[in-house]
Amino acid sequence: MNKEILKARLAAYLEAERAILQSQSYVIGDRQLTRANLKEVQAEISDLLAQLNSDDPSNGNRKRVVFIE
């Protein structure tokens, strides 16, 4: 992945983190909605930062498996 795509993804994840930190859940009418998992978003931010800081951005083609309990 080229650095411009990585930067765009990082910006999106940082925005998602901001939204989660402002309010994890919210109510619309009689429905309660919960945003994405903060730990997963922060893990992806760390991964994107590592890819951006590496000399070879193509090394970010790793797959991540997330187990939800």
XYZ file of C-alpha atoms in Angstrom:
69
model
C 0.000 0.000 0.000
C 1.407 3.401 -0.832
C 1.965 6.039 1.836
C -0.882 8.281 0.634
C -3.406 5.475 1.128
C -1.906 4.687 4.528
C -2.168 8.356 5.536
C -5.814 8.499 4.414
C -6.645 5.337 6.372
C -4.818 6.700 9.421
C -6.825 9.922 9.247
C -10.064 7.920 9.089
C -9.075 5.765 12.074
C -8.036 8.836 14.075
C -11.441 10.375 13.355
C -13.135 7.121 14.435
C -11.096 7.135 17.649
C -12.142 10.735 18.326
C -15.810 9.858 17.808
C -15.549 6.832 20.098
C -13.818 8.858 22.815
C -16.493 11.556 22.668
C -19.300 9.081 23.167
C -19.112 5.304 22.961
C -22.869 4.886 22.653
C -25.826 7.083 21.884
C -29.601 6.880 21.624
C -31.808 7.659 18.645
C -35.463 7.365 19.526
C -35.861 4.076 21.353
C -32.688 2.517 19.904
C -29.262 2.546 21.570
C -26.299 2.367 19.204
C -22.700 1.574 20.124
C -19.674 2.691 18.146
C -16.756 0.462 17.137
C -14.450 -1.143 19.674
C -11.861 1.404 20.886
C -9.117 -1.208 21.372
C -9.496 -2.461 17.790
C -9.385 1.078 16.394
C -6.301 1.935 18.451
C -4.579 -1.291 17.363
C -5.167 -0.380 13.720
C -3.821 3.141 14.357
C -0.646 1.619 15.815
C -0.316 -0.732 12.847
C -0.776 2.090 10.329
C 1.775 4.266 12.148
C 4.269 1.390 12.086
C 3.718 0.921 8.353
C 4.160 4.636 7.700
C 7.376 4.682 9.722
C 8.838 1.632 7.999
C 11.067 1.867 4.927
C 8.910 -0.621 3.042
C 5.169 0.192 3.210
C 4.338 -3.054 1.394
C 5.146 -4.993 4.566
C 1.719 -4.035 5.899
C 0.009 -6.863 4.072
C -0.365 -8.824 7.301
C -3.736 -10.196 8.243
C -5.127 -9.618 11.724
C -7.555 -11.993 13.408
C -9.762 -10.485 16.097
C -11.493 -12.706 18.644
C -14.551 -11.201 20.294
C -15.751 -12.712 23.536
